[in-house]
mmCIF file of C-alpha atoms and ligand atoms in Angstrom:
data_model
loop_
_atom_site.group_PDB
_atom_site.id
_atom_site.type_symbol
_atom_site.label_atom_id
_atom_site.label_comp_id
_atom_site.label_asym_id
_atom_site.label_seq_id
_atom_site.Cartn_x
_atom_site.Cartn_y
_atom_site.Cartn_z
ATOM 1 C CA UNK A 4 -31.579 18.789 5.739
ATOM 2 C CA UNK A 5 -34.852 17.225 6.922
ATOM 3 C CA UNK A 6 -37.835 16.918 3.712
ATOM 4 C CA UNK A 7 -40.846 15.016 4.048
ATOM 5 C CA UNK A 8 -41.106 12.499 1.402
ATOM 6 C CA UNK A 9 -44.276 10.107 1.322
ATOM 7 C CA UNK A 10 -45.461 10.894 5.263
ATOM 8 C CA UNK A 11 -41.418 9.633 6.157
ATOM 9 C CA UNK A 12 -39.253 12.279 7.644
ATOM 10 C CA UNK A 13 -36.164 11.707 5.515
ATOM 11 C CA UNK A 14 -32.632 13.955 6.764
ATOM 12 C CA UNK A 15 -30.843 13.033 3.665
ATOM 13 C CA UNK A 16 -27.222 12.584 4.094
ATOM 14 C CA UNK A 17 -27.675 12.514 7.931
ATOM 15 C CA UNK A 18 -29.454 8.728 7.981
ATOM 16 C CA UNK A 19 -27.560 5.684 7.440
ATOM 17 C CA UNK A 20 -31.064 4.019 6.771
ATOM 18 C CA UNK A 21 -30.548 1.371 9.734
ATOM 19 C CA UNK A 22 -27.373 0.014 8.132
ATOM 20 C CA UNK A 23 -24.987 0.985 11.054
ATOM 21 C CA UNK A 24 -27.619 -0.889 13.720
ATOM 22 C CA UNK A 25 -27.659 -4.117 11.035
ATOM 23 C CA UNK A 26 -23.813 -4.316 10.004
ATOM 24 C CA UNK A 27 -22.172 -3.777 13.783
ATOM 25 C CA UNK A 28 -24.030 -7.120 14.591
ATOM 26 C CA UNK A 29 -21.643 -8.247 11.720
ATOM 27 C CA UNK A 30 -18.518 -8.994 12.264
ATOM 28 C CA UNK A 31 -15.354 -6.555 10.118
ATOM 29 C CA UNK A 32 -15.033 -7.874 6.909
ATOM 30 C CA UNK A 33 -11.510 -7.900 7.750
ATOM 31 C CA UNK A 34 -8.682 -9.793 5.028
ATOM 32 C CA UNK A 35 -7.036 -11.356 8.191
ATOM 33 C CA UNK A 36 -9.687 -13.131 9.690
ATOM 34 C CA UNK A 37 -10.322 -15.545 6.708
ATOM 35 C CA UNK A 38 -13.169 -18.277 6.526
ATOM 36 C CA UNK A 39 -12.960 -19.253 3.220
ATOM 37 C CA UNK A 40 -9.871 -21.571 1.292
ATOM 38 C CA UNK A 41 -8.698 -18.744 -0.773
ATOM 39 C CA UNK A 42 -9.065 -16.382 1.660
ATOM 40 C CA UNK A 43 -7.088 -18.417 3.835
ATOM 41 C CA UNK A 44 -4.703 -18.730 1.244
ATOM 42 C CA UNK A 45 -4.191 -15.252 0.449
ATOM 43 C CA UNK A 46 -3.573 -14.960 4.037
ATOM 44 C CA UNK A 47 -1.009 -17.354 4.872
ATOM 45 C CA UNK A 48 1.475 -16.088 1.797
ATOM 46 C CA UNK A 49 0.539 -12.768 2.639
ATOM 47 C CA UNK A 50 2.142 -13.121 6.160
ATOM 48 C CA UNK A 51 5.126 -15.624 4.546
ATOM 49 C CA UNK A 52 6.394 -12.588 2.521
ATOM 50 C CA UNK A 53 5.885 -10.356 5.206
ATOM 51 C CA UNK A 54 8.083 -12.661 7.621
ATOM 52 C CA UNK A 55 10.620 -12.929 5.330
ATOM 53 C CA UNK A 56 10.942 -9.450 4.045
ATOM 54 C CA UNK A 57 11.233 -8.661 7.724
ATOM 55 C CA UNK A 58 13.803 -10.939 8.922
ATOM 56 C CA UNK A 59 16.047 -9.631 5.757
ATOM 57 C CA UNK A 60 15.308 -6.557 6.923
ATOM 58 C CA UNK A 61 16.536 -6.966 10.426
ATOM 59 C CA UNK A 62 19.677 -8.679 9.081
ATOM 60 C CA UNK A 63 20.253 -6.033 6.355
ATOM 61 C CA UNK A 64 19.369 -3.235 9.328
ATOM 62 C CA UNK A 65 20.693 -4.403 12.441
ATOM 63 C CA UNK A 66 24.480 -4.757 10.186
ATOM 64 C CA UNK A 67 23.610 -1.050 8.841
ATOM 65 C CA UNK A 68 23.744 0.355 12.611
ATOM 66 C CA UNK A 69 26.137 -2.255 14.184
ATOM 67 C CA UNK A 70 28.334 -0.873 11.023
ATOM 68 C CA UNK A 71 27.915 3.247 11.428
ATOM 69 C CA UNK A 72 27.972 3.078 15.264
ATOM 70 C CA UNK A 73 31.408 0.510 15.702
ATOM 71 C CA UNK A 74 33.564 2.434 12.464
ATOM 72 C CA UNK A 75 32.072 5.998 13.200
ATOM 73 C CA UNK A 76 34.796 8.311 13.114
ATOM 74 C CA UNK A 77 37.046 8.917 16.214
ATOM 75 C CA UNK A 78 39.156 11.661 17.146
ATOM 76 C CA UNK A 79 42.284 9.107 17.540
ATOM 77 C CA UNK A 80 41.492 8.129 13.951
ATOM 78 C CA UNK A 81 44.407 7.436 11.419
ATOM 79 C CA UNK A 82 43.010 10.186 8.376
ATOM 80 C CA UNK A 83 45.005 7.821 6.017
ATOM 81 C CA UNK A 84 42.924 6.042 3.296
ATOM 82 C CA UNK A 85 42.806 2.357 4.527
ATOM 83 C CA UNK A 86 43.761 -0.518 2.351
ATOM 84 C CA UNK A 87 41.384 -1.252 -0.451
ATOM 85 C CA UNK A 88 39.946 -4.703 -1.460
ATOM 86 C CA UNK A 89 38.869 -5.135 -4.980
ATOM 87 C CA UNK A 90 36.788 -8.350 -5.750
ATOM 88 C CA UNK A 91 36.182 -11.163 -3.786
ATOM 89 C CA UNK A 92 34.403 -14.502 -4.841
ATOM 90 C CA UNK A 93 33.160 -16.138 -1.603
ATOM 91 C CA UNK A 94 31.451 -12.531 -1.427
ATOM 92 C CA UNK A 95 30.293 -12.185 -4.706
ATOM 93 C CA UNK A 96 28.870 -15.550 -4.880
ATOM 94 C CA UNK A 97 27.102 -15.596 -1.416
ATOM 95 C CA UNK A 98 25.123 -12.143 -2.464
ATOM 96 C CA UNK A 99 24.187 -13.508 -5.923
ATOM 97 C CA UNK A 100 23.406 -16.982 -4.419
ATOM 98 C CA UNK A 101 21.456 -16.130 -1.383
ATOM 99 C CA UNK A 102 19.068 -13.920 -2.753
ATOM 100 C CA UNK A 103 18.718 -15.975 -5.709
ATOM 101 C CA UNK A 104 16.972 -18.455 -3.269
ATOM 102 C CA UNK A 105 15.115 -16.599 -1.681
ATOM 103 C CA UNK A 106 13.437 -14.980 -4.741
ATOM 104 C CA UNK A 107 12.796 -19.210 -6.074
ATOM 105 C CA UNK A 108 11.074 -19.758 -2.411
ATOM 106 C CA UNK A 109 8.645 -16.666 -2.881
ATOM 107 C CA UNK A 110 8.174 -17.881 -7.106
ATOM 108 C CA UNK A 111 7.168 -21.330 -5.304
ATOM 109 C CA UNK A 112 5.162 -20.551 -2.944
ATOM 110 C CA UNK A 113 3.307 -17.649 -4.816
ATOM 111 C CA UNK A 114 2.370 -20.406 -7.578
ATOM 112 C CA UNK A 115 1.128 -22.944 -5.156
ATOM 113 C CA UNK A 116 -1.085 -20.391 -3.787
ATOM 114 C CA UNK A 117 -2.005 -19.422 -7.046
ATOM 115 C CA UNK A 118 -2.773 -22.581 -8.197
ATOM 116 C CA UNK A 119 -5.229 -23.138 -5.312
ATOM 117 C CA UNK A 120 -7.103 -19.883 -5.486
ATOM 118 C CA UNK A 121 -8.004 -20.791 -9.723
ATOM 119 C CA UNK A 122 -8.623 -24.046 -9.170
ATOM 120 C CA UNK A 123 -10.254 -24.954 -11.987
ATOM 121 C CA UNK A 124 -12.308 -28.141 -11.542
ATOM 122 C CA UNK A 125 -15.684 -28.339 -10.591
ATOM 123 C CA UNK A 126 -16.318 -30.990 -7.992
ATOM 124 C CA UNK A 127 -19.914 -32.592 -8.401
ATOM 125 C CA UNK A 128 -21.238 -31.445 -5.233
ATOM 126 C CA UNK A 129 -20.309 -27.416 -6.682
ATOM 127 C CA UNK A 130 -22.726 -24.864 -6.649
ATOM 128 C CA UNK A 131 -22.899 -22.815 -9.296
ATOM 129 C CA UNK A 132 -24.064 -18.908 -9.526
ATOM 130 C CA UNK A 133 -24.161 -16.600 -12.474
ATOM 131 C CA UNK A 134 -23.164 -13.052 -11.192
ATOM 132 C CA UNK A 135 -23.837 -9.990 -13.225
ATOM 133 C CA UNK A 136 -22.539 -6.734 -12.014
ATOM 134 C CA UNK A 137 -24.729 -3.552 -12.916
ATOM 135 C CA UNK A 138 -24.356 0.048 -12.152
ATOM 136 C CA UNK A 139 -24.717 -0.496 -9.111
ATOM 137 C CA UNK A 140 -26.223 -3.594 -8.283
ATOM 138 C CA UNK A 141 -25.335 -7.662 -8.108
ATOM 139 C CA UNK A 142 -27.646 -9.882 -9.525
ATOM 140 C CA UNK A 143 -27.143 -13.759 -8.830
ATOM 141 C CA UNK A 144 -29.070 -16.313 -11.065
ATOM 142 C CA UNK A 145 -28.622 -19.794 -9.453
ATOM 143 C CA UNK A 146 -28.646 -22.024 -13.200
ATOM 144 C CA UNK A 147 -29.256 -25.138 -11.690
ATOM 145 C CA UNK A 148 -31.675 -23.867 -8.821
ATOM 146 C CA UNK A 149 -34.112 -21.777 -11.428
ATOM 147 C CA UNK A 150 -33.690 -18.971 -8.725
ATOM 148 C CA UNK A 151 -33.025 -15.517 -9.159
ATOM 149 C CA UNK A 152 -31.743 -12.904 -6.404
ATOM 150 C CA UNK A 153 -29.680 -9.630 -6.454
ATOM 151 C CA UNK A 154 -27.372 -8.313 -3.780
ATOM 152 C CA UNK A 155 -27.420 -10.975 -0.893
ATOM 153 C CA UNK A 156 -25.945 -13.931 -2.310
ATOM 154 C CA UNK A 157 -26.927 -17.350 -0.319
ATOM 155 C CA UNK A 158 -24.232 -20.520 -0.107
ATOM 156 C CA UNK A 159 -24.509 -23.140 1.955
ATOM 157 C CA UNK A 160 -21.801 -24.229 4.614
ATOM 158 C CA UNK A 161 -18.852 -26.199 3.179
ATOM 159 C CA UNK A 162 -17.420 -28.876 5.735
ATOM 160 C CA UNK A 163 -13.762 -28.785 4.783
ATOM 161 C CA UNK A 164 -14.163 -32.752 5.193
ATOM 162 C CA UNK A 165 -16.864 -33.033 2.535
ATOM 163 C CA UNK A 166 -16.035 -29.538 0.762
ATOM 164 C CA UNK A 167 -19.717 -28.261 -0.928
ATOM 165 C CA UNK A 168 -17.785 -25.097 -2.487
ATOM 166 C CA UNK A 169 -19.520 -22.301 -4.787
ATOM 167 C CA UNK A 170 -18.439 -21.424 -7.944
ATOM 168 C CA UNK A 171 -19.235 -18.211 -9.520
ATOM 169 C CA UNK A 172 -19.103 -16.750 -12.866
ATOM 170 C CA UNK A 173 -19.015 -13.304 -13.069
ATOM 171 C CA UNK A 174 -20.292 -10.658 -15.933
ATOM 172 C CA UNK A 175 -20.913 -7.300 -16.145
ATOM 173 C CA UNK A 176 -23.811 -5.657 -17.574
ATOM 174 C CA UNK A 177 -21.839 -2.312 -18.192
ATOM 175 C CA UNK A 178 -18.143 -0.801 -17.088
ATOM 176 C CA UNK A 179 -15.457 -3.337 -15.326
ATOM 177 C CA UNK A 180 -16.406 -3.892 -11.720
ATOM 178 C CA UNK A 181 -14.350 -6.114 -8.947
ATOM 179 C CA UNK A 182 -16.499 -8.997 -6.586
ATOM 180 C CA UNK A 183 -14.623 -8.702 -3.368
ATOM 181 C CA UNK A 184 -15.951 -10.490 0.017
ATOM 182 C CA UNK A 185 -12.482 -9.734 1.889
ATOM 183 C CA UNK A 186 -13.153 -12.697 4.121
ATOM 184 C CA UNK A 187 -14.104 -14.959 1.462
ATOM 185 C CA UNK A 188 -11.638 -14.655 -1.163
ATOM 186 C CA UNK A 189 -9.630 -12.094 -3.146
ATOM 187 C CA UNK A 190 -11.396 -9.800 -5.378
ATOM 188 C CA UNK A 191 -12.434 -11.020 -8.758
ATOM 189 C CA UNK A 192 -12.673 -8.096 -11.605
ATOM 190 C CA UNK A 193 -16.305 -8.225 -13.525
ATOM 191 C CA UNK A 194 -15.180 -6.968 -17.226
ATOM 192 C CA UNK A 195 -17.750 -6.167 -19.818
ATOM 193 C CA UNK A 196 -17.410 -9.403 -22.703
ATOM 194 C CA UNK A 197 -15.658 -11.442 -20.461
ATOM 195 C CA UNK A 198 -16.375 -13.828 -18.084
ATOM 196 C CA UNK A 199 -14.143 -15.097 -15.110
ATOM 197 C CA UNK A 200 -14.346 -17.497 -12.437
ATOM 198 C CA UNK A 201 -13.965 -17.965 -8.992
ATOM 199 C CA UNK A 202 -14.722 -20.118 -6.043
ATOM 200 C CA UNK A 203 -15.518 -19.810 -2.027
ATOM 201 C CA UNK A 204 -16.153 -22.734 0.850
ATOM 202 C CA UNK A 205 -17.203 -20.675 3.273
ATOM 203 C CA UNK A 206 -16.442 -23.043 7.269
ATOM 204 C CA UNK A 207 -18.084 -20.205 9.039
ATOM 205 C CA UNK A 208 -21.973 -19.570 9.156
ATOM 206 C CA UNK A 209 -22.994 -15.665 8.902
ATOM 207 C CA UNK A 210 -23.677 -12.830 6.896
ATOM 208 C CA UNK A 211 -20.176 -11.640 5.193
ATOM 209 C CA UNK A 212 -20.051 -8.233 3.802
ATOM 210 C CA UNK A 213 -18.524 -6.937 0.664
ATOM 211 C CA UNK A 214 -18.352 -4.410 -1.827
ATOM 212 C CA UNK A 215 -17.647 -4.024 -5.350
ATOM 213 C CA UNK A 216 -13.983 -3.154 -5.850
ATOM 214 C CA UNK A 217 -13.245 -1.153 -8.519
ATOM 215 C CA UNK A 218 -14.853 2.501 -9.195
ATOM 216 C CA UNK A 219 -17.563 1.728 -11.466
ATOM 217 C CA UNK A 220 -19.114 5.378 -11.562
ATOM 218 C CA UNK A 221 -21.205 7.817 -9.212
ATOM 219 C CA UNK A 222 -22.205 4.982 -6.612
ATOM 220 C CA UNK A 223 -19.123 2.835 -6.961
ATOM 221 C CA UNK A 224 -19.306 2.933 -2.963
ATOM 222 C CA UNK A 225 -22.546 1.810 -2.851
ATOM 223 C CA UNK A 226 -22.588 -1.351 -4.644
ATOM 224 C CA UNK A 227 -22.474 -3.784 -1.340
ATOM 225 C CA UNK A 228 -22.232 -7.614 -1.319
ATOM 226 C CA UNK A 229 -23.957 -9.484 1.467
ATOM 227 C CA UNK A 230 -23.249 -13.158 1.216
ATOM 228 C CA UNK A 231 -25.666 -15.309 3.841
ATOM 229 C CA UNK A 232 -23.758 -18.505 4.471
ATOM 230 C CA UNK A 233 -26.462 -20.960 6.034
ATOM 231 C CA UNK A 234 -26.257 -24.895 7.000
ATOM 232 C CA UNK A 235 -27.414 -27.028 4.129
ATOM 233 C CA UNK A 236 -30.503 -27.980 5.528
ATOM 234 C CA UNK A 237 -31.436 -23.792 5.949
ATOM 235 C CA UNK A 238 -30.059 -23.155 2.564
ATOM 236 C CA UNK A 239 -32.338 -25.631 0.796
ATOM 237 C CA UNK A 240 -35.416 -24.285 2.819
ATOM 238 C CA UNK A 241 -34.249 -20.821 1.230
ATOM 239 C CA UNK A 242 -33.826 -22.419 -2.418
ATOM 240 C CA UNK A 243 -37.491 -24.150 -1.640
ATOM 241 C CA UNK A 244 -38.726 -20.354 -0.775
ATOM 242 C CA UNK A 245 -37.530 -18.684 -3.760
ATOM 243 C CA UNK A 246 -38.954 -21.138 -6.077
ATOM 244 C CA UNK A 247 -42.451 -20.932 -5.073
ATOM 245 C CA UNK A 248 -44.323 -17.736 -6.804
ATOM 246 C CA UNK A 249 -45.322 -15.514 -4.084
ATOM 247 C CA UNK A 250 -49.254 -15.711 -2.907
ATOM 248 C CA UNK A 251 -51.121 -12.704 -4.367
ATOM 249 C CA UNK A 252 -52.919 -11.285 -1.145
ATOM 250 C CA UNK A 253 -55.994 -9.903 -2.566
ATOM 251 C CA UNK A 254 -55.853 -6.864 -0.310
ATOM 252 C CA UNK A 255 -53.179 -5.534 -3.048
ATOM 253 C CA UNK A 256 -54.409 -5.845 -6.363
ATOM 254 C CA UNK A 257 -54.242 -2.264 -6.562
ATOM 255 C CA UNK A 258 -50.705 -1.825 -5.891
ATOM 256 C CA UNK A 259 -50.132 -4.625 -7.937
ATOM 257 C CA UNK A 260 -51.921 -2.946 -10.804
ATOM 258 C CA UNK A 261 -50.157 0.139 -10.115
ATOM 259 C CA UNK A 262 -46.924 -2.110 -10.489
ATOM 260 C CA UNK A 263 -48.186 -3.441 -14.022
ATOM 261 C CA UNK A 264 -48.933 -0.066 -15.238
ATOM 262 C CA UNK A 265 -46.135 1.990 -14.436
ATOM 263 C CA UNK A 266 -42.520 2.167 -16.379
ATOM 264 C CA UNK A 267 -41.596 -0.642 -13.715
ATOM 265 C CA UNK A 268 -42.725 -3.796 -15.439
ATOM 266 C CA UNK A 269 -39.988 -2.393 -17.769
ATOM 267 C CA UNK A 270 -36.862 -2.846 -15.615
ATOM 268 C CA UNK A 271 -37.995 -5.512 -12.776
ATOM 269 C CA UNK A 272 -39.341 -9.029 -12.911
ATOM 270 C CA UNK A 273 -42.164 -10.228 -10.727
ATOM 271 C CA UNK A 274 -42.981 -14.078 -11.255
ATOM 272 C CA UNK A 275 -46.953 -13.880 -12.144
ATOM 273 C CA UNK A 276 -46.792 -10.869 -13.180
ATOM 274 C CA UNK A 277 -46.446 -8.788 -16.904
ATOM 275 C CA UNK A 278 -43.581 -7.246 -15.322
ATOM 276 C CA UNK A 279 -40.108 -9.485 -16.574
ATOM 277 C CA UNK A 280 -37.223 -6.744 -16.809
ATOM 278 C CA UNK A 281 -34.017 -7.285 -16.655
ATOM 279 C CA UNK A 282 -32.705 -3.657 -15.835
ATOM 280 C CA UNK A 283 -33.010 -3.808 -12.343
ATOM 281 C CA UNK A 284 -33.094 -5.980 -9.692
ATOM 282 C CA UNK A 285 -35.838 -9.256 -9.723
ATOM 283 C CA UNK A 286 -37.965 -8.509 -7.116
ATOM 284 C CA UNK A 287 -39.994 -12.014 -6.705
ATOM 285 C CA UNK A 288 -39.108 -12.251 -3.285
ATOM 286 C CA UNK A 289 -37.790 -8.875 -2.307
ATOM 287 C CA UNK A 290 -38.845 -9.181 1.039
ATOM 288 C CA UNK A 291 -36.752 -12.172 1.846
ATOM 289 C CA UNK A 292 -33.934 -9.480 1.433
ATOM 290 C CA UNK A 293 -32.934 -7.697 4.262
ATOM 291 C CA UNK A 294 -31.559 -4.373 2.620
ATOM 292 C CA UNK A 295 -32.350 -2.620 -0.654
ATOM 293 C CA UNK A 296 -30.461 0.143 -3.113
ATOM 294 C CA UNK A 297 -27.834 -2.510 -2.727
ATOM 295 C CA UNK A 298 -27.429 -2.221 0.413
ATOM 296 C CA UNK A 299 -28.092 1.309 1.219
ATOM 297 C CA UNK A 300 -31.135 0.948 3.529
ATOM 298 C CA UNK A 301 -32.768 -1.818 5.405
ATOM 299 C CA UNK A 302 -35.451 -3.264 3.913
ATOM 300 C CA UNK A 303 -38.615 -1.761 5.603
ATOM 301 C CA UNK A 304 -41.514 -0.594 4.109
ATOM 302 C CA UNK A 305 -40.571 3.273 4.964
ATOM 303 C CA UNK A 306 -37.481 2.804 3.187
ATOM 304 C CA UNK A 307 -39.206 1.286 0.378
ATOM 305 C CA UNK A 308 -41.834 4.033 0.090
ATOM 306 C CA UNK A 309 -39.038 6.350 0.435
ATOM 307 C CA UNK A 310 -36.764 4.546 -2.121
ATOM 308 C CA UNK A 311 -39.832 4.037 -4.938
ATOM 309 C CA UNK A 312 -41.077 7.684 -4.407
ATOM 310 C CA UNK A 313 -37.376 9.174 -5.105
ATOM 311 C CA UNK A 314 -33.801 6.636 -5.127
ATOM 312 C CA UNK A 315 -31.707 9.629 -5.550
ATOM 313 C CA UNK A 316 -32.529 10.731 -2.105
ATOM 314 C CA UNK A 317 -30.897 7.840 -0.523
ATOM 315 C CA UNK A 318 -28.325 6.409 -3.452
ATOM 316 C CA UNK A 319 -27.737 9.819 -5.642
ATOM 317 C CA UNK A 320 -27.233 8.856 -9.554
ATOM 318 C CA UNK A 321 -29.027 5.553 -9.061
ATOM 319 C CA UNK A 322 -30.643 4.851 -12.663
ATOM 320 C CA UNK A 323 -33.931 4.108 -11.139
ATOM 321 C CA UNK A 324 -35.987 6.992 -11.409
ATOM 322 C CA UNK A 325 -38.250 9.292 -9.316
ATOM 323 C CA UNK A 326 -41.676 7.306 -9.859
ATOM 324 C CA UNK A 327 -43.841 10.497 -8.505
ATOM 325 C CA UNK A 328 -46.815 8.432 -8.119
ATOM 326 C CA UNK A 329 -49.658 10.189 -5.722
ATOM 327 C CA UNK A 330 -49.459 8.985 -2.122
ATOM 328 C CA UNK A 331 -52.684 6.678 -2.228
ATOM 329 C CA UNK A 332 -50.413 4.977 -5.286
ATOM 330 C CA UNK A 333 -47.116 4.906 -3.220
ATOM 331 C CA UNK A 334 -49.149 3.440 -0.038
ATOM 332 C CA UNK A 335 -51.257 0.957 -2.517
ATOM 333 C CA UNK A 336 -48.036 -0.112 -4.425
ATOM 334 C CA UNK A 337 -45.672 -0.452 -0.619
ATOM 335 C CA UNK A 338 -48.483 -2.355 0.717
ATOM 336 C CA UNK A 339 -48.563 -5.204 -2.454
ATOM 337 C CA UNK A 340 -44.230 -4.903 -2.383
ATOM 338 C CA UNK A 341 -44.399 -5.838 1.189
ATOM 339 C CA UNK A 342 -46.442 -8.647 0.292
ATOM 340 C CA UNK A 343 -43.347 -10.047 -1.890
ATOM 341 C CA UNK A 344 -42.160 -12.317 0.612
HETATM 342 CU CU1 CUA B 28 -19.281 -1.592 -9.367
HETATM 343 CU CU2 CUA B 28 -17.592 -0.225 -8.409
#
């Protein structure tokens, strides 16, 4: 299905929007290639209780078959009921004992792991972010930066020598959610009135995908996590950027007033503007974002015009609506969103 939507050819469930291109320059976000403590955590006891649940089961196996194929039944056979043993104690005791141990190995190791992954205390050099899951959005407020993002979280580096880890908290505006950045660390549920915790110290610089983890309603599968891990020197320079107000480029102040006096002063927040919502996502700097929808489309001002005219056509069941403005007023209000930056 091809429509025309705002001058932009749009084939609607036949586009991936330029995400394919963007994410196979990123690596899987695969659970067993780890760059984060508890991820690496998670990994390691993962593979322990696979290695030993294996090696029982080559004992337990490997006696099964030696057993059926050494006393199968032979012709020569006396039919006579053997001799029967009842009880034994060295038996008895090494089947209690054994597995008795091996259960206490798994309980220790389990907690250890445990313990590391809710670590509880802070150290000073912590970041701090504030997530808040919406239908079907992130959005990250940085406390102690005064900055305010949604979907592409930013963390600097942590050198395991002199760890500069991240802690988040995590609410949800709505219905339960999960927070799960496979390579990062296990997935932390987002429950309405509650808030929980968790940490990642990311050795690795990139851009790690995830996705929210528990179905949250119609676009569950479409509430993506990008986390940008940068050097510290890059991820101050990005902190420095998304402080300043953005420049108002006078060639806009149309589009900007079409911003101001349209429902979507009522949902978004533009620093220096009327607009302070807290609905949808801030959009401040929106252009320092490389996707919107949460990930559904690169962020290009096509998508945008396509995105503002009608979500539904590329995220059906987002709660932003169809803005039917007239195409000078999509064009005008593009052209001051581009200037976002
Ligand atoms: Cu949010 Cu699934």
């Amino acid at each position: 299905m091809i429509a025309v939507i705002g001058g932009v050819p749009v084939a609607a469930f036949a586009n991936d929007w330029g995400m394919g291109a963007s994410n196979s320059k990123i690596p899987p976000s695969s659970i067993y290639n780890p760059v984060s403590t508890p991820a690496h955590e998670i990994n390691t006891v993962a593979f322990f209780v696979v290695a030993i649940t294996g090696v029982i089961f080559l004992i337990v196996g490997g006696l099964l078959t030696y057993s059926i194929v050494r006393f199968r039944a032979r012709p020569t056979d006396d039919t006579r009921e053997p001799p029967q043993v009842y009880g034994s104690s060295p038996i008895e005791f090494a089947w209690t004992t054994v597995p008795v141990i091996i259960v206490l190995v798994l309980i220790l190791i389990t907690a250890r792991t445990i313990y590391t992954v809710q670590a509880p205390a802070r150290p000073p050099g912590a970041l701090s972010v504030h997530v808040i899951a919406h239908q079907w959005w992130w959005e990250f407020r940085y406390p102690d930066l005064g900055v305010v993002t949604a979907n592409e979280l930013h963390v600097p580096l942590s050198d395991p020598k002199n760890p500069t880890p991240t802690f988040l908290d995590l609410e949800s505006a709505d219905v339960a959610h999960s927070f799960w950045v496979p390579r990062l660390a296990g997935k932390t549920d987002v429950i309405p009135n509650k808030k929980n915790t968790m940490w990642i110290d990311p050795h690795v610089s990139g851009t790690y995908l995830g996705q929210c983890g528990e179905y949250c309603g119609t676009e569950h599968a479409m509430m993506l996590i990008r986390v940008v891990v940068e050097p510290r020197a890059d991820f101050d320079r990005w902190v420095a950027a998304q402080k300043q107000p953005p420049a108002l480029d006078p060639s806009v102040v149309h589009g900007r007033q079409v911003f101001e006096s349209t429902a979507c002063v009522n949902c978004h927040t533009i620093q220096g503007t009327a607009a302070n919502g807290r609905f949808g996502p801030d959009l401040t700097h929106l252009m320092t974002r490389e996707t919107i929808g949460a990930g559904v489309a690169m962020n290009t001002p096509d998508h945008l015009k396509v995105w503002v005219n009608d979500p539904s056509v590329m995220k059906p069941g987002a709660l932003m609506p169809a803005m039917n403005l007239d195409d000078k007023d999509l064009d005008d209000l593009v052209a001051y969103l581009v200037t976002l930056r």
